[in-house]
Short mmCIF file of C-alpha atoms in Angstrom, two decimals:
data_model
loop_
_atom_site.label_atom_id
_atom_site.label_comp_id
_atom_site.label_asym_id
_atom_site.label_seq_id
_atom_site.Cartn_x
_atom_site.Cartn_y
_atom_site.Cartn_z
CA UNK D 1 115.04 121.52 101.69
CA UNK D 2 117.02 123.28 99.65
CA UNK D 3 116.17 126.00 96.58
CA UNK D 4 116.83 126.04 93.13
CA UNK D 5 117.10 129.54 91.58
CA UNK D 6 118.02 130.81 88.17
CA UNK D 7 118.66 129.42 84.90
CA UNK D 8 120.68 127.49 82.85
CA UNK D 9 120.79 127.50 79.19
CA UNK D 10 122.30 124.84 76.60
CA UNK D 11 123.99 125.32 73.49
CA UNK D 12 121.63 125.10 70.52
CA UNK D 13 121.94 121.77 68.28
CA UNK D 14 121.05 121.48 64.23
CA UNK D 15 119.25 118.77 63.94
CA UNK D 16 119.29 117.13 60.69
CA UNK D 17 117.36 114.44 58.59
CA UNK D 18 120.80 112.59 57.92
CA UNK D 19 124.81 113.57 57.93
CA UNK D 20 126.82 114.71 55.01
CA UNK D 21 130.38 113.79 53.85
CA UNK D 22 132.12 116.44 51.65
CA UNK D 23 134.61 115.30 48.82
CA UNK D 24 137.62 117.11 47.72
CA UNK D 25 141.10 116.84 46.07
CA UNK D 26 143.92 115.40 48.82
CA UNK D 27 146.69 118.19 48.80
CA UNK D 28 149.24 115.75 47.77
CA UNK D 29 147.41 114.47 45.00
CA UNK D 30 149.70 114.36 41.76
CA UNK D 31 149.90 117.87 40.45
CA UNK D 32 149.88 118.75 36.86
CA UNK D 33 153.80 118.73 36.31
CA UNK D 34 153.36 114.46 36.78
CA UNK D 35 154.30 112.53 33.74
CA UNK D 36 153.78 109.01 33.56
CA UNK D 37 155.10 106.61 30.87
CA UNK D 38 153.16 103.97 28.68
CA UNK D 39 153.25 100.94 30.10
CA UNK D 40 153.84 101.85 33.74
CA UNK D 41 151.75 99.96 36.45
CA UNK D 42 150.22 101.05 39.32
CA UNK D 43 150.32 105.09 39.21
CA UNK D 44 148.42 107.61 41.20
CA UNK D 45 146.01 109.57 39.33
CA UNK D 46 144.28 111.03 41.85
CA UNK D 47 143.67 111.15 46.08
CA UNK D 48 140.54 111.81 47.23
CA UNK D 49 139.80 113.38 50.88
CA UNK D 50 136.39 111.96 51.80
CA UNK D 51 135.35 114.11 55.24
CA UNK D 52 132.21 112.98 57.73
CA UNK D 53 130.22 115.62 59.28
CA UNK D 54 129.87 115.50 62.84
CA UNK D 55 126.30 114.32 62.93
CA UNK D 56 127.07 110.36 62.45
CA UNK D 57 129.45 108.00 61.02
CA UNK D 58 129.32 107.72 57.13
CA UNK D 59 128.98 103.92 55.59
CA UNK D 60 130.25 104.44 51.65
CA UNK D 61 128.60 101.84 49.31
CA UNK D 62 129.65 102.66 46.10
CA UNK D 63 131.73 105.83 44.44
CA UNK D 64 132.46 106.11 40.71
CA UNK D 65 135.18 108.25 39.68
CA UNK D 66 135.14 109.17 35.70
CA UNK D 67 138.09 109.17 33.55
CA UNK D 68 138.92 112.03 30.51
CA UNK D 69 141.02 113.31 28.21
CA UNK D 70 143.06 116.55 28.69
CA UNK D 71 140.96 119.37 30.21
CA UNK D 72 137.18 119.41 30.67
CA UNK D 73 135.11 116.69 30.39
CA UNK D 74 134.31 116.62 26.67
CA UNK D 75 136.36 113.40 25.29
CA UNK D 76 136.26 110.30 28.03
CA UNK D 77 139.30 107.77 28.02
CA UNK D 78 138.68 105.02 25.69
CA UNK D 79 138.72 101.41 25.82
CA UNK D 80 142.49 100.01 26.49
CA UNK D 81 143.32 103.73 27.89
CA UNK D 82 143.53 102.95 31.26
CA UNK D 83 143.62 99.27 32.99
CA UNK D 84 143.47 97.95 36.79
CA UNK D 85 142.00 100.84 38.20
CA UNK D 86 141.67 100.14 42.45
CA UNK D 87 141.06 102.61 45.52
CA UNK D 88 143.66 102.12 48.31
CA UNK D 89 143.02 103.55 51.81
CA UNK D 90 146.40 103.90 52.66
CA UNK D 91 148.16 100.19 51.90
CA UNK D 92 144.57 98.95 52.08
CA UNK D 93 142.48 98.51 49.15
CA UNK D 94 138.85 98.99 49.23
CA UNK D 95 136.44 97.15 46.89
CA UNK D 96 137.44 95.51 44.13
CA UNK D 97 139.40 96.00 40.54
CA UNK D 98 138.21 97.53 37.92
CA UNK D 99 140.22 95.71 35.15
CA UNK D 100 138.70 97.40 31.92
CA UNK D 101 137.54 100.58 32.98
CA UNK D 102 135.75 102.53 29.87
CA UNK D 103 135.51 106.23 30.71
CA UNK D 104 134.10 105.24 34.36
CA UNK D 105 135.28 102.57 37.49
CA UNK D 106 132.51 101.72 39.70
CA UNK D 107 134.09 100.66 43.43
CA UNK D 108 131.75 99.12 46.66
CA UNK D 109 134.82 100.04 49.36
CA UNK D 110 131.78 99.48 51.85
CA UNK D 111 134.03 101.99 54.14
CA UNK D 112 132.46 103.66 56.99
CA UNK D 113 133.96 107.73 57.83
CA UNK D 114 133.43 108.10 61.63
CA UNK D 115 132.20 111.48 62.30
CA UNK D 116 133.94 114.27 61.80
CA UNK D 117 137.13 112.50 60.64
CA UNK D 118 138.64 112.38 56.91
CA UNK D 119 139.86 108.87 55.17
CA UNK D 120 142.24 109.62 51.97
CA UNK D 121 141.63 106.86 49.25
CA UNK D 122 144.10 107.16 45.93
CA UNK D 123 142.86 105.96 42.78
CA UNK D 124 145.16 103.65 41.25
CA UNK D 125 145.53 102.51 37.45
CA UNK D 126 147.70 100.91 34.98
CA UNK D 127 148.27 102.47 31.70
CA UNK D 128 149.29 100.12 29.08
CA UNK D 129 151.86 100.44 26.39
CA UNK D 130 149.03 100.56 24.04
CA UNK D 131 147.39 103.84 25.46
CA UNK D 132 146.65 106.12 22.86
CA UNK D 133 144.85 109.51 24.24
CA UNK D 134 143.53 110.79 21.09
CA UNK D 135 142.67 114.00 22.44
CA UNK D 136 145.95 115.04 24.16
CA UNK D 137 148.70 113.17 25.83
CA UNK D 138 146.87 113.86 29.27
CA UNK D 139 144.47 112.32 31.33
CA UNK D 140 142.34 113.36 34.52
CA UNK D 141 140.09 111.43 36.95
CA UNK D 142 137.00 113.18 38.40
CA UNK D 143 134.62 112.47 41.59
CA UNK D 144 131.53 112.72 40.44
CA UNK D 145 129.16 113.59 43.64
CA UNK D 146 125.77 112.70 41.76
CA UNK D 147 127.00 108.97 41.45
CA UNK D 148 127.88 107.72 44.87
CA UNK D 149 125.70 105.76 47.30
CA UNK D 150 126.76 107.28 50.60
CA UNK D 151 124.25 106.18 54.03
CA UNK D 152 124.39 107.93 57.64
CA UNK D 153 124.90 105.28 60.10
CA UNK D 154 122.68 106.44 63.09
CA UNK D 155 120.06 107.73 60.80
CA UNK D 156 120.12 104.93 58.37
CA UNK D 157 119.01 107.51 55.50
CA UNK D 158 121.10 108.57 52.07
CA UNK D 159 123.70 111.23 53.41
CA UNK D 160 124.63 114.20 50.77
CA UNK D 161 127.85 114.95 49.23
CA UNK D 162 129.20 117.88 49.36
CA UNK D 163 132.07 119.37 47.06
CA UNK D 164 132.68 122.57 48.01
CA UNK D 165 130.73 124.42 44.89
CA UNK D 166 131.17 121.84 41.99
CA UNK D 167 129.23 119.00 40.83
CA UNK D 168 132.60 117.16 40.56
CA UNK D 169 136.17 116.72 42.43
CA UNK D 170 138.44 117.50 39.22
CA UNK D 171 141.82 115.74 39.11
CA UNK D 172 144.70 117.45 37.59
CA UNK D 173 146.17 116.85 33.79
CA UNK D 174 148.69 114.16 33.84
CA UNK D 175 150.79 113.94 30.88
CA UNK D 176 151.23 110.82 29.38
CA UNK D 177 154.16 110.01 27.05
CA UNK D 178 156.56 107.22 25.45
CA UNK D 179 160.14 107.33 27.11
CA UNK D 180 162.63 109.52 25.77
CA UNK D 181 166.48 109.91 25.11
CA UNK D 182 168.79 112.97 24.09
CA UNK D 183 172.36 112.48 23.23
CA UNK D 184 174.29 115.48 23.28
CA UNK D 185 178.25 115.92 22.64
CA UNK D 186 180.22 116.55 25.91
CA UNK D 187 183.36 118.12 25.84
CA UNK D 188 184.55 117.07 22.23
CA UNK D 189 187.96 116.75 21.60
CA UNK D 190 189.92 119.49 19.87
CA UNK D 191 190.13 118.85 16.18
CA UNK D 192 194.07 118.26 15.53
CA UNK D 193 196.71 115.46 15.24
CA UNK D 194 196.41 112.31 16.75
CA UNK D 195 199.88 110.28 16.88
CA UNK D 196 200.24 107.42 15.25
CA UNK D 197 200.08 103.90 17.16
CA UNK D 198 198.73 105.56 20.51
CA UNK D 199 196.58 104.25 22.72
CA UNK D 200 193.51 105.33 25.00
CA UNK D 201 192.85 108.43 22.87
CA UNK D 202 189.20 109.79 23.25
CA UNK D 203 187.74 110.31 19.86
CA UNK D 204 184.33 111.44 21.09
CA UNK D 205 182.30 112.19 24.68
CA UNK D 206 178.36 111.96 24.30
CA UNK D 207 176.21 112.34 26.98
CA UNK D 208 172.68 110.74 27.39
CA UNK D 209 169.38 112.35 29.17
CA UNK D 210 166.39 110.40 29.69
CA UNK D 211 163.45 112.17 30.00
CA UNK D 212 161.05 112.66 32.69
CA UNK D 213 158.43 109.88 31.90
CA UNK D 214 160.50 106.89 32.62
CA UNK D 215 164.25 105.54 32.75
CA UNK D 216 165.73 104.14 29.53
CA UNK D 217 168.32 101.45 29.18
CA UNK D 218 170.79 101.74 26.63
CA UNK D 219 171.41 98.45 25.25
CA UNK D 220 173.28 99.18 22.24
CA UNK D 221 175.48 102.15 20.69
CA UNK D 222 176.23 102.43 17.07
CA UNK D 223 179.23 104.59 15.77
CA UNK D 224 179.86 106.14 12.33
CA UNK D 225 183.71 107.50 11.10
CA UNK D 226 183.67 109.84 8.28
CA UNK D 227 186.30 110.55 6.06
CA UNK D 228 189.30 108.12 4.27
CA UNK D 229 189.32 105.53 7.01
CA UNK D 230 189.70 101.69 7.34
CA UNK D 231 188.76 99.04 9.61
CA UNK D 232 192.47 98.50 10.72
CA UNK D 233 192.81 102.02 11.75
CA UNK D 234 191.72 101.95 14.72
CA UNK D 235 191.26 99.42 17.08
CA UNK D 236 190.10 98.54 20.64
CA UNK D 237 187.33 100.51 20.47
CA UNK D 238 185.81 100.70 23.97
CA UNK D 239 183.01 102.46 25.70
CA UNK D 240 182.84 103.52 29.04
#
Protein backbone atom coordinates (compact mmCIF):
# COMPACT_ATOMS: atom_id res chain seq x y z
CA UNK A 1 0.00 0.00 0.00
CA UNK A 2 0.97 3.15 -0.52
CA UNK A 3 2.40 6.11 2.07
CA UNK A 4 1.23 9.29 2.99
CA UNK A 5 3.95 11.76 4.09
CA UNK A 6 3.95 15.40 5.01
CA UNK A 7 1.51 18.00 5.59
CA UNK A 8 -0.97 20.07 4.33
CA UNK A 9 -2.26 23.16 5.82
CA UNK A 10 -5.62 25.21 5.10
CA UNK A 11 -6.24 28.73 5.05
CA UNK A 12 -7.56 30.01 8.38
CA UNK A 13 -11.46 31.00 8.44
CA UNK A 14 -13.19 33.86 10.92
CA UNK A 15 -15.88 32.43 12.12
CA UNK A 16 -18.57 34.64 13.17
CA UNK A 17 -21.88 34.66 15.27
CA UNK A 18 -23.75 36.28 12.17
CA UNK A 19 -22.72 38.46 8.82
CA UNK A 20 -22.64 42.17 8.53
CA UNK A 21 -23.81 44.54 5.72
CA UNK A 22 -22.08 47.98 5.65
CA UNK A 23 -24.08 51.16 4.47
CA UNK A 24 -22.69 54.04 2.64
CA UNK A 25 -23.44 56.96 0.23
CA UNK A 26 -23.72 55.59 -3.72
CA UNK A 27 -21.05 57.75 -5.61
CA UNK A 28 -23.63 59.08 -7.88
CA UNK A 29 -25.86 60.12 -5.31
CA UNK A 30 -27.05 63.85 -5.95
CA UNK A 31 -24.23 66.09 -4.89
CA UNK A 32 -24.68 69.32 -3.14
CA UNK A 33 -24.79 71.61 -6.37
CA UNK A 34 -28.62 69.74 -7.00
CA UNK A 35 -31.48 72.11 -6.88
CA UNK A 36 -34.85 70.95 -7.01
CA UNK A 37 -38.01 73.08 -7.47
CA UNK A 38 -41.31 73.19 -5.32
CA UNK A 39 -43.63 71.14 -6.59
CA UNK A 40 -41.48 68.67 -8.51
CA UNK A 41 -42.33 64.87 -8.21
CA UNK A 42 -40.33 62.11 -7.89
CA UNK A 43 -36.60 63.46 -7.16
CA UNK A 44 -33.59 61.68 -5.87
CA UNK A 45 -32.49 62.68 -2.56
CA UNK A 46 -30.28 60.21 -1.85
CA UNK A 47 -28.67 56.46 -3.12
CA UNK A 48 -27.74 54.22 -0.73
CA UNK A 49 -25.00 51.32 -1.37
CA UNK A 50 -26.08 48.52 0.97
CA UNK A 51 -22.89 45.83 0.81
CA UNK A 52 -23.14 41.94 2.28
CA UNK A 53 -20.18 40.52 3.86
CA UNK A 54 -19.03 37.37 2.61
CA UNK A 55 -20.20 35.25 5.49
CA UNK A 56 -24.05 34.82 4.26
CA UNK A 57 -26.70 36.42 2.34
CA UNK A 58 -28.35 39.49 4.08
CA UNK A 59 -32.46 39.46 4.32
CA UNK A 60 -33.33 43.48 5.01
CA UNK A 61 -36.65 43.86 6.98
CA UNK A 62 -36.99 47.25 7.60
CA UNK A 63 -34.56 50.57 7.09
CA UNK A 64 -35.61 54.09 8.12
CA UNK A 65 -33.90 56.87 6.58
CA UNK A 66 -34.45 60.42 8.50
CA UNK A 67 -35.14 63.60 6.84
CA UNK A 68 -33.52 67.38 7.97
CA UNK A 69 -33.09 70.66 7.36
CA UNK A 70 -29.83 72.19 5.98
CA UNK A 71 -26.72 70.80 7.71
CA UNK A 72 -26.63 68.65 10.85
CA UNK A 73 -29.31 67.08 12.27
CA UNK A 74 -30.73 69.76 14.57
CA UNK A 75 -34.17 70.90 12.75
CA UNK A 76 -36.10 67.65 11.06
CA UNK A 77 -38.38 68.34 7.90
CA UNK A 78 -41.79 69.14 8.93
CA UNK A 79 -45.12 67.96 8.16
CA UNK A 80 -46.09 68.77 4.28
CA UNK A 81 -42.09 69.12 3.65
CA UNK A 82 -41.61 66.19 1.86
CA UNK A 83 -44.43 63.69 0.32
CA UNK A 84 -44.32 60.08 -1.44
CA UNK A 85 -41.15 59.09 -0.20
CA UNK A 86 -40.30 55.20 -1.89
CA UNK A 87 -36.92 53.11 -2.21
CA UNK A 88 -36.32 51.89 -5.80
CA UNK A 89 -33.75 49.11 -6.48
CA UNK A 90 -33.03 50.11 -9.76
CA UNK A 91 -36.72 50.45 -11.69
CA UNK A 92 -37.92 48.23 -8.84
CA UNK A 93 -39.43 49.54 -5.82
CA UNK A 94 -39.05 47.91 -2.56
CA UNK A 95 -41.67 48.15 0.22
CA UNK A 96 -44.16 50.41 0.23
CA UNK A 97 -44.91 54.46 0.15
CA UNK A 98 -44.45 56.53 2.63
CA UNK A 99 -47.08 59.23 1.70
CA UNK A 100 -46.69 61.69 4.76
CA UNK A 101 -43.38 61.23 5.93
CA UNK A 102 -42.71 63.54 9.23
CA UNK A 103 -38.97 63.85 9.78
CA UNK A 104 -38.63 59.86 9.26
CA UNK A 105 -39.98 57.02 6.35
CA UNK A 106 -40.07 53.63 7.67
CA UNK A 107 -39.68 50.96 4.47
CA UNK A 108 -40.04 46.72 4.83
CA UNK A 109 -38.13 46.21 1.14
CA UNK A 110 -37.86 42.54 2.63
CA UNK A 111 -34.63 42.46 0.13
CA UNK A 112 -32.10 39.87 0.60
CA UNK A 113 -27.96 41.11 -0.31
CA UNK A 114 -26.28 37.82 -1.42
CA UNK A 115 -22.91 37.70 0.02
CA UNK A 116 -20.44 39.78 -0.76
CA UNK A 117 -22.42 41.71 -3.41
CA UNK A 118 -23.81 45.48 -3.15
CA UNK A 119 -27.68 46.44 -4.14
CA UNK A 120 -28.05 50.44 -4.70
CA UNK A 121 -31.61 51.58 -3.52
CA UNK A 122 -32.45 55.58 -4.20
CA UNK A 123 -34.72 57.25 -1.97
CA UNK A 124 -37.36 58.90 -3.78
CA UNK A 125 -39.76 61.88 -2.67
CA UNK A 126 -42.08 64.47 -3.82
CA UNK A 127 -41.77 67.92 -2.60
CA UNK A 128 -44.88 69.86 -2.82
CA UNK A 129 -45.46 73.41 -3.85
CA UNK A 130 -46.26 74.05 -0.32
CA UNK A 131 -42.74 73.09 1.13
CA UNK A 132 -41.55 75.58 3.35
CA UNK A 133 -37.95 74.61 4.98
CA UNK A 134 -37.91 76.98 7.75
CA UNK A 135 -34.45 76.43 8.54
CA UNK A 136 -32.78 76.86 5.10
CA UNK A 137 -33.85 76.22 1.60
CA UNK A 138 -32.04 72.70 1.86
CA UNK A 139 -32.81 69.40 2.79
CA UNK A 140 -30.76 66.06 3.48
CA UNK A 141 -31.76 62.41 4.04
CA UNK A 142 -29.70 60.28 6.47
CA UNK A 143 -29.29 56.30 7.04
CA UNK A 144 -29.55 55.87 10.31
CA UNK A 145 -27.66 52.36 11.18
CA UNK A 146 -29.26 52.05 14.81
CA UNK A 147 -32.82 51.76 13.15
CA UNK A 148 -32.74 48.97 10.66
CA UNK A 149 -33.78 45.33 11.15
CA UNK A 150 -31.15 43.56 9.08
CA UNK A 151 -31.03 39.20 9.59
CA UNK A 152 -28.11 36.81 8.24
CA UNK A 153 -29.69 34.20 6.22
CA UNK A 154 -27.61 31.03 7.10
CA UNK A 155 -27.28 32.08 10.66
CA UNK A 156 -30.77 33.28 11.12
CA UNK A 157 -29.41 35.91 13.83
CA UNK A 158 -29.58 40.06 13.68
CA UNK A 159 -26.55 40.97 11.31
CA UNK A 160 -24.69 44.50 12.21
CA UNK A 161 -24.44 47.52 10.18
CA UNK A 162 -21.62 48.94 9.49
CA UNK A 163 -20.97 52.64 8.24
CA UNK A 164 -17.62 53.11 7.91
CA UNK A 165 -17.06 55.33 11.33
CA UNK A 166 -20.49 57.17 11.70
CA UNK A 167 -23.60 56.35 13.37
CA UNK A 168 -25.33 57.61 10.17
CA UNK A 169 -24.98 57.62 6.13
CA UNK A 170 -25.32 61.58 5.66
CA UNK A 171 -26.91 62.74 2.40
CA UNK A 172 -25.78 65.88 0.85
CA UNK A 173 -27.66 69.54 1.09
CA UNK A 174 -30.08 69.87 -1.67
CA UNK A 175 -31.29 73.25 -2.28
CA UNK A 176 -34.72 73.76 -2.62
CA UNK A 177 -36.22 76.83 -4.34
CA UNK A 178 -39.33 78.45 -6.29
CA UNK A 179 -38.54 78.79 -10.14
CA UNK A 180 -36.90 81.74 -11.34
CA UNK A 181 -36.67 84.23 -14.37
CA UNK A 182 -34.11 87.09 -15.39
CA UNK A 183 -34.77 89.34 -18.25
CA UNK A 184 -31.90 91.11 -19.40
CA UNK A 185 -31.60 93.65 -22.53
CA UNK A 186 -29.80 92.06 -25.56
CA UNK A 187 -28.27 94.07 -28.00
CA UNK A 188 -30.50 97.30 -27.68
CA UNK A 189 -30.93 99.34 -30.47
CA UNK A 190 -28.93 102.52 -30.92
CA UNK A 191 -30.84 105.49 -29.63
CA UNK A 192 -31.51 107.71 -32.94
CA UNK A 193 -34.16 108.35 -35.67
CA UNK A 194 -36.58 106.01 -36.66
CA UNK A 195 -38.33 106.93 -40.17
CA UNK A 196 -41.57 107.59 -40.32
CA UNK A 197 -44.19 104.87 -41.68
CA UNK A 198 -41.48 101.96 -41.63
CA UNK A 199 -41.97 98.72 -40.93
CA UNK A 200 -40.24 95.70 -39.01
CA UNK A 201 -38.12 98.09 -36.92
CA UNK A 202 -36.81 96.47 -33.61
CA UNK A 203 -37.58 98.73 -30.75
CA UNK A 204 -36.18 96.45 -28.07
CA UNK A 205 -34.25 92.74 -27.69
CA UNK A 206 -34.72 91.13 -24.10
CA UNK A 207 -33.46 88.00 -23.29
CA UNK A 208 -34.91 85.52 -20.66
CA UNK A 209 -32.86 82.97 -18.22
CA UNK A 210 -34.58 80.53 -16.19
CA UNK A 211 -32.90 79.42 -13.40
CA UNK A 212 -31.55 76.21 -12.35
CA UNK A 213 -34.50 74.79 -10.22
CA UNK A 214 -36.98 74.27 -12.94
CA UNK A 215 -38.09 75.53 -16.55
CA UNK A 216 -40.50 78.47 -16.73
CA UNK A 217 -43.08 79.18 -19.37
CA UNK A 218 -43.64 82.54 -20.39
CA UNK A 219 -47.18 82.99 -20.96
CA UNK A 220 -47.52 86.58 -21.17
CA UNK A 221 -45.24 89.80 -21.87
CA UNK A 222 -46.25 93.24 -20.91
CA UNK A 223 -44.60 96.38 -22.58
CA UNK A 224 -44.36 99.99 -21.35
CA UNK A 225 -43.42 103.25 -23.94
CA UNK A 226 -42.24 106.27 -22.24
CA UNK A 227 -42.30 109.56 -23.46
CA UNK A 228 -45.12 111.73 -25.79
CA UNK A 229 -46.57 108.69 -27.50
CA UNK A 230 -50.03 107.43 -28.70
CA UNK A 231 -51.72 104.31 -29.37
CA UNK A 232 -51.73 104.99 -33.21
CA UNK A 233 -48.06 105.35 -33.29
CA UNK A 234 -47.10 102.36 -33.63
CA UNK A 235 -48.64 99.42 -34.73
CA UNK A 236 -48.23 95.66 -35.42
CA UNK A 237 -46.53 95.08 -32.53
CA UNK A 238 -45.14 91.53 -32.66
CA UNK A 239 -42.96 89.30 -30.61
CA UNK A 240 -40.78 86.77 -31.71
Amino acid sequence: AASVTGTATGNKHTVSASGTITAALNGLSPSSSTVYANGQTGVVLAKYDLTAASGEDILVSSLQFDFYEATGQGDATDSGDIANAKLMNGTTQVGSTVASPTGTATFSPNLTVQAGKSVTLSLVVDIPSGAVFTTATQVHADFDSSEQSVTGQASGATASVLTNGSTDVVGNNLTVTTGTLTTSLVQPPVTGNVIKAGTGVDLLKILFTAGVAETVRVTSVKFTVAGDVSASDATNLTAT
